[in-house]
Amino acid sequence: MINHHHLILRVVTKLLVGAIILFAFYVQFHGDFSPGGGFQAGVLMAAAFIIYGLVFGLDKTQEVLPPWVVHKLSALGVLIYSGTGVWSMMLGYPFLDYGAFDPGHPSHGQHTGILAVEAGVGLTVAAVMVTIYYGFGARYPHISDEDW
Amino acid sequence: MIETLVNITLFLMLVATAIAISQMHRLFAVVMLSGVFSLLTALLFVALDAVDVAFTEAAVGAGISTVLMLGTIALTARTVKPSTRPQTIPLIVVFVTGAALIYGTMDMPNFGDPLAPAQVHVRPEYIERSVEQIDVPNIVTAILASYRGFDTMGETAVVFTAGIGVLALLSGLGRRRRKAPPRGPQEPKA
């Protein structure tokens, strides 16, 4: 089913996937200081899994990241985001007012809130991108390289 | 000066890519060129100092959507069907739409105009107060996640909804029901 002759692609992908995931985490957690944030990190994270799926096949990817896990994660991201808002409400502040998390030092609270919210965004975006890829990938008829 | 040159070059390459896309019949090449188009757009965003947007455009436009488009043409067709209808009406529609868009830009403030509504509304407030209130060096993140937290929550929900939509249409979760073992007379006798 999967072509076994793309030797260079397979070796390079194995090297790159780890670096892409690491870069995704960097973008996720360094978004306060440099360009990037949850959306970009989520897409990068998904790209790591998609490139793995393209080269090694969907089955191998789904062994690492089964579809049901991805579906739950995409919902979890939205829950984390809105949960942050609900949490701040429970502390007696308006919805999504991150000052609630550190009343003595509001800007620290902001950092906590932004971190939580961005984590939610990243999780949802990554999971949805992988879900969409799985949706398309699961229906691929196999096409040989020459047919494109 | 050099920035103007870079912008002109990038725009020329954009136009060239667009013309090339419109002339092609092999969809594989079209998808690849649309990835190139996105990458050029990302470079233009970098030239405009909108690095966050450029980042997104490069990752989503040039990366993921190219893969998804490849998935789509793998499922459907890989060449354009030759059109038998006359092309005049589509051409007129395109020209009218283009003219309307250009007419729409007449009312827009000049590029980089410090008195443009976008620059004088809430922006000065964000720039002045975000260091003290949020203390995050990247103001884009401060606006996105804190000042405009509700919007971003809506966006996340939209992404999630899009995922559910694709899942419902494509994932084949519904097929599980059809695979259920047939009951009644076909059931093997014990």
XYZ file of C-alpha atoms in Angstrom:
338
model
C 0.000 0.000 0.000
C 2.586 2.524 1.088
C 5.528 3.155 -1.162
C 8.711 1.831 0.327
C 11.070 3.440 -2.119
C 11.035 7.033 -0.827
C 14.169 6.449 1.201
C 15.297 10.077 1.439
C 11.821 11.297 2.345
C 11.489 8.658 5.037
C 14.848 9.429 6.635
C 14.360 13.202 6.484
C 10.835 12.919 7.887
C 12.030 10.873 10.840
C 14.583 13.578 11.598
C 12.171 16.451 11.059
C 9.088 15.306 12.965
C 10.753 15.741 16.348
C 12.106 19.157 15.418
C 8.690 20.289 14.142
C 6.991 19.193 17.364
C 9.664 20.968 19.409
C 9.202 24.124 17.339
C 5.435 23.862 17.831
C 5.944 23.819 21.613
C 8.331 26.767 21.336
C 5.758 28.759 19.370
C 3.049 27.734 21.835
C 4.828 28.781 25.006
C 6.917 31.612 23.583
C 3.926 33.297 21.953
C 3.951 35.995 24.621
C 7.391 37.167 23.547
C 7.673 36.404 19.858
C 5.350 35.930 16.892
C 3.048 32.997 17.233
C 0.635 31.558 19.705
C -1.949 28.855 19.986
C -3.212 28.912 16.398
C 0.214 28.729 14.803
C 1.500 26.163 17.289
C -1.560 24.005 16.743
C -1.095 24.051 12.996
C 2.601 23.216 13.336
C 1.830 20.345 15.677
C -0.745 19.013 13.234
C 1.746 19.446 10.386
C 4.169 17.147 12.200
C 1.575 14.366 12.331
C 0.380 15.038 8.792
C 3.880 14.859 7.324
C 4.383 11.597 9.205
C 1.108 10.308 7.794
C 2.004 11.357 4.261
C 5.292 9.490 4.304
C 4.616 6.466 6.525
C 0.917 6.008 5.918
C -2.231 6.772 7.824
C -2.271 3.481 9.756
C 1.079 4.152 11.405
C -0.032 7.665 12.378
C -3.285 6.410 13.814
C -1.363 3.909 15.935
C 0.351 6.876 17.606
C -2.659 9.156 17.635
C -5.912 7.186 17.339
C -8.862 9.107 15.861
C -10.943 8.852 19.022
C -8.163 10.578 21.017
C -8.012 13.400 18.460
C -11.781 13.866 18.619
C -11.711 14.142 22.414
C -8.727 16.532 22.305
C -10.460 18.924 19.925
C -13.336 19.237 22.374
C -10.968 19.446 25.338
C -9.320 22.555 23.879
C -12.613 24.443 23.758
C -13.376 23.213 27.268
C -10.024 24.491 28.562
C -10.683 27.897 26.998
C -14.206 28.305 28.276
C -13.236 26.622 31.548
C -10.693 29.406 32.103
C -13.538 31.869 31.769
C -15.777 29.932 34.129
C -12.925 29.618 36.618
C -12.456 33.392 36.683
C -16.220 33.750 37.217
C -16.035 31.347 40.163
C -13.357 33.567 41.698
C -15.821 36.423 41.549
C -14.509 38.220 38.474
C -16.100 38.718 35.039
C -15.914 35.908 32.464
C -12.356 35.590 31.061
C -10.968 38.322 33.347
C -7.537 36.857 34.001
C -6.846 39.331 36.763
C -8.762 36.871 38.925
C -5.911 34.388 39.000
C -3.561 36.668 40.919
C -5.523 39.534 42.498
C -2.451 41.024 44.152
C -0.554 41.239 40.889
C -3.033 41.410 37.972
C -0.419 41.168 35.213
C 0.762 37.815 36.619
C -2.836 36.672 36.512
C -2.947 37.796 32.890
C 0.071 35.599 32.132
C -1.612 32.569 33.712
C -4.837 33.221 31.846
C -3.129 33.756 28.491
C -1.129 30.548 28.958
C -4.264 28.518 29.710
C -6.271 30.058 26.908
C -3.501 29.602 24.342
C -3.137 25.971 25.417
C -6.827 25.484 24.699
C -6.549 27.155 21.305
C -3.479 25.125 20.363
C -5.072 21.845 21.398
C -8.270 22.469 19.457
C -6.516 23.707 16.324
C -4.032 20.816 16.273
C -6.714 18.214 16.900
C -9.118 19.656 14.327
C -6.401 19.851 11.664
C -5.445 16.232 12.300
C -9.131 15.257 12.305
C -9.655 16.883 8.919
C -6.552 15.175 7.584
C -7.771 11.821 8.899
C -11.152 12.487 7.318
C -9.570 13.003 3.904
C -6.789 10.481 4.351
C -9.057 7.627 5.356
C -10.794 7.907 1.997
C -7.745 8.086 -0.272
C -7.844 5.608 -3.039
C -4.229 4.649 -3.452
C -2.566 6.629 -6.224
C 0.839 5.721 -7.548
C 3.397 8.486 -7.931
C 3.072 8.582 -11.708
C -0.702 9.135 -11.656
C -0.533 12.655 -10.245
C 13.393 52.179 -1.400
C 14.479 48.558 -1.106
C 11.164 47.725 0.564
C 9.253 49.151 -2.396
C 11.331 46.993 -4.723
C 10.647 43.915 -2.616
C 6.921 44.671 -2.560
C 6.769 45.220 -6.316
C 8.673 41.990 -6.968
C 6.423 40.021 -4.637
C 3.262 41.442 -6.185
C 4.530 40.690 -9.706
C 5.257 37.114 -8.638
C 1.771 36.877 -7.118
C 0.173 38.016 -10.355
C 2.361 35.653 -12.379
C 1.354 32.747 -10.121
C -2.311 33.647 -10.439
C -2.095 33.805 -14.239
C -0.221 30.501 -14.325
C -2.909 28.885 -12.126
C -5.675 30.108 -14.432
C -3.927 28.603 -17.469
C -3.256 25.139 -16.058
C -5.213 21.953 -16.539
C -3.260 19.593 -14.285
C -4.766 20.079 -10.842
C -1.635 18.803 -9.097
C 0.288 21.769 -10.506
C -2.579 24.099 -9.601
C -2.512 22.943 -5.969
C 1.247 23.332 -5.769
C 1.053 26.820 -7.276
C -1.672 27.821 -4.831
C 0.765 26.809 -2.098
C 3.325 29.076 -3.742
C 0.687 31.829 -3.846
C 0.146 31.474 -0.085
C 3.857 31.539 0.581
C 4.240 34.737 -1.458
C 1.330 36.257 0.480
C 3.105 35.295 3.702
C 6.237 37.079 2.468
C 4.146 40.172 1.746
C 2.823 40.049 5.309
C 6.405 39.880 6.556
C 7.190 42.955 4.460
C 4.234 44.662 6.171
C 5.688 43.705 9.598
C 2.643 41.511 10.312
C 4.747 38.539 11.345
C 1.991 36.749 13.260
C -0.295 36.778 10.233
C 2.558 35.724 7.959
C 3.269 32.802 10.251
C -0.343 31.654 10.102
C -0.546 32.115 6.354
C 2.618 30.096 5.776
C 1.546 27.279 8.091
C -2.123 27.070 7.107
C -2.182 28.358 3.542
C 1.038 26.943 2.196
C 1.245 23.894 4.440
C -1.954 22.251 5.605
C -4.395 23.433 2.967
C -2.047 22.262 0.205
C -2.101 18.784 1.739
C -5.881 18.888 2.100
C -6.308 20.044 -1.497
C -4.083 17.157 -2.593
C -6.346 14.853 -0.605
C -9.354 16.322 -2.348
C -8.007 15.911 -5.871
C -6.938 12.371 -4.986
C -10.587 11.699 -4.182
C -12.067 13.513 -7.161
C -10.275 14.269 -10.423
C -6.758 15.269 -11.351
C -7.388 17.234 -14.526
C -9.751 20.076 -15.365
C -12.690 19.125 -17.542
C -12.479 21.127 -20.756
C -15.264 23.695 -20.682
C -17.702 23.661 -23.573
C -19.648 26.754 -22.597
C -18.733 30.244 -23.777
C -16.534 32.103 -21.288
C -17.943 35.616 -21.838
C -20.374 35.734 -18.902
C -17.836 34.476 -16.328
C -15.332 36.989 -17.707
C -17.830 39.840 -17.314
C -18.654 38.728 -13.774
C -14.960 38.644 -12.886
C -14.332 42.092 -14.339
C -17.355 43.637 -12.636
C -16.376 42.100 -9.287
C -12.793 43.270 -9.713
C -13.918 46.777 -10.644
C -16.251 46.866 -7.623
C -13.401 45.817 -5.332
C -11.080 48.475 -6.756
C -13.875 51.049 -6.441
C -14.270 49.934 -2.823
C -10.618 50.699 -2.080
C -11.090 54.344 -3.190
C -12.654 55.229 0.148
C -9.949 53.501 2.141
C -7.347 55.608 3.923
C -3.883 55.659 2.392
C -1.446 52.944 3.346
C 0.195 53.805 6.659
C -2.022 56.839 7.243
C -1.598 57.687 10.951
C -5.093 59.198 11.039
C -6.814 56.115 9.636
C -9.738 54.971 11.816
C -7.938 51.709 12.594
C -5.021 53.650 14.064
C -6.913 56.114 16.244
C -9.746 54.015 17.687
C -8.549 51.571 20.364
C -5.037 50.981 19.135
C -3.253 53.779 21.045
C -4.925 52.569 24.223
C -3.726 49.007 23.684
C -0.190 50.136 22.963
C -0.056 52.451 25.959
C -1.683 50.226 28.522
C -0.771 46.673 27.548
C 2.685 46.866 29.111
C 1.234 47.951 32.421
C -1.932 45.830 32.357
C -0.770 42.620 30.731
C 2.999 42.921 30.614
C 3.402 40.722 27.559
C 5.995 41.938 25.025
C 4.023 40.670 22.030
C 1.047 43.043 21.896
C -0.627 40.822 19.296
C -0.842 38.041 21.869
C -2.052 40.456 24.525
C -4.874 41.683 22.278
C -5.736 38.246 20.934
C -5.843 36.358 24.202
C -6.779 39.019 26.716
C -8.399 42.183 25.348
C -10.211 40.209 22.663
C -10.527 36.981 24.625
C -14.191 36.579 23.722
C -13.434 36.805 19.994
C -10.695 34.216 20.266
C -13.002 31.906 22.164
C -15.502 32.255 19.336
C -12.772 31.500 16.809
C -11.766 28.385 18.716
C -15.377 27.280 18.768
C -15.602 27.926 15.006
C -12.522 25.779 14.377
C -14.039 23.064 16.560
C -17.348 23.273 14.711
C -15.554 23.040 11.371
C -13.816 19.917 12.628
C -17.132 18.372 13.642
C -18.585 19.242 10.238
C -15.755 17.541 8.368
C -15.990 14.597 10.742
C -19.691 14.199 10.074
C -19.224 14.382 6.315
C -16.005 12.492 5.713
C -14.811 10.357 8.582
C -17.100 7.425 7.898
C -18.317 7.231 11.475
C -21.793 6.736 10.025
C -20.647 3.704 8.081
C -20.257 1.757 11.281
C -24.007 1.429 11.517
C -24.304 -0.089 8.072
C -21.647 -2.653 8.923
C -23.739 -4.016 11.822
C -24.363 -7.719 11.359
C -27.644 -8.458 9.584
C -30.359 -9.868 11.756
C -33.257 -12.237 11.256
C -33.267 -14.971 8.664
C -29.617 -14.410 7.643
C -28.392 -15.182 11.124
C -26.416 -18.387 11.119
C -28.257 -21.174 12.874
C -26.757 -22.464 16.042
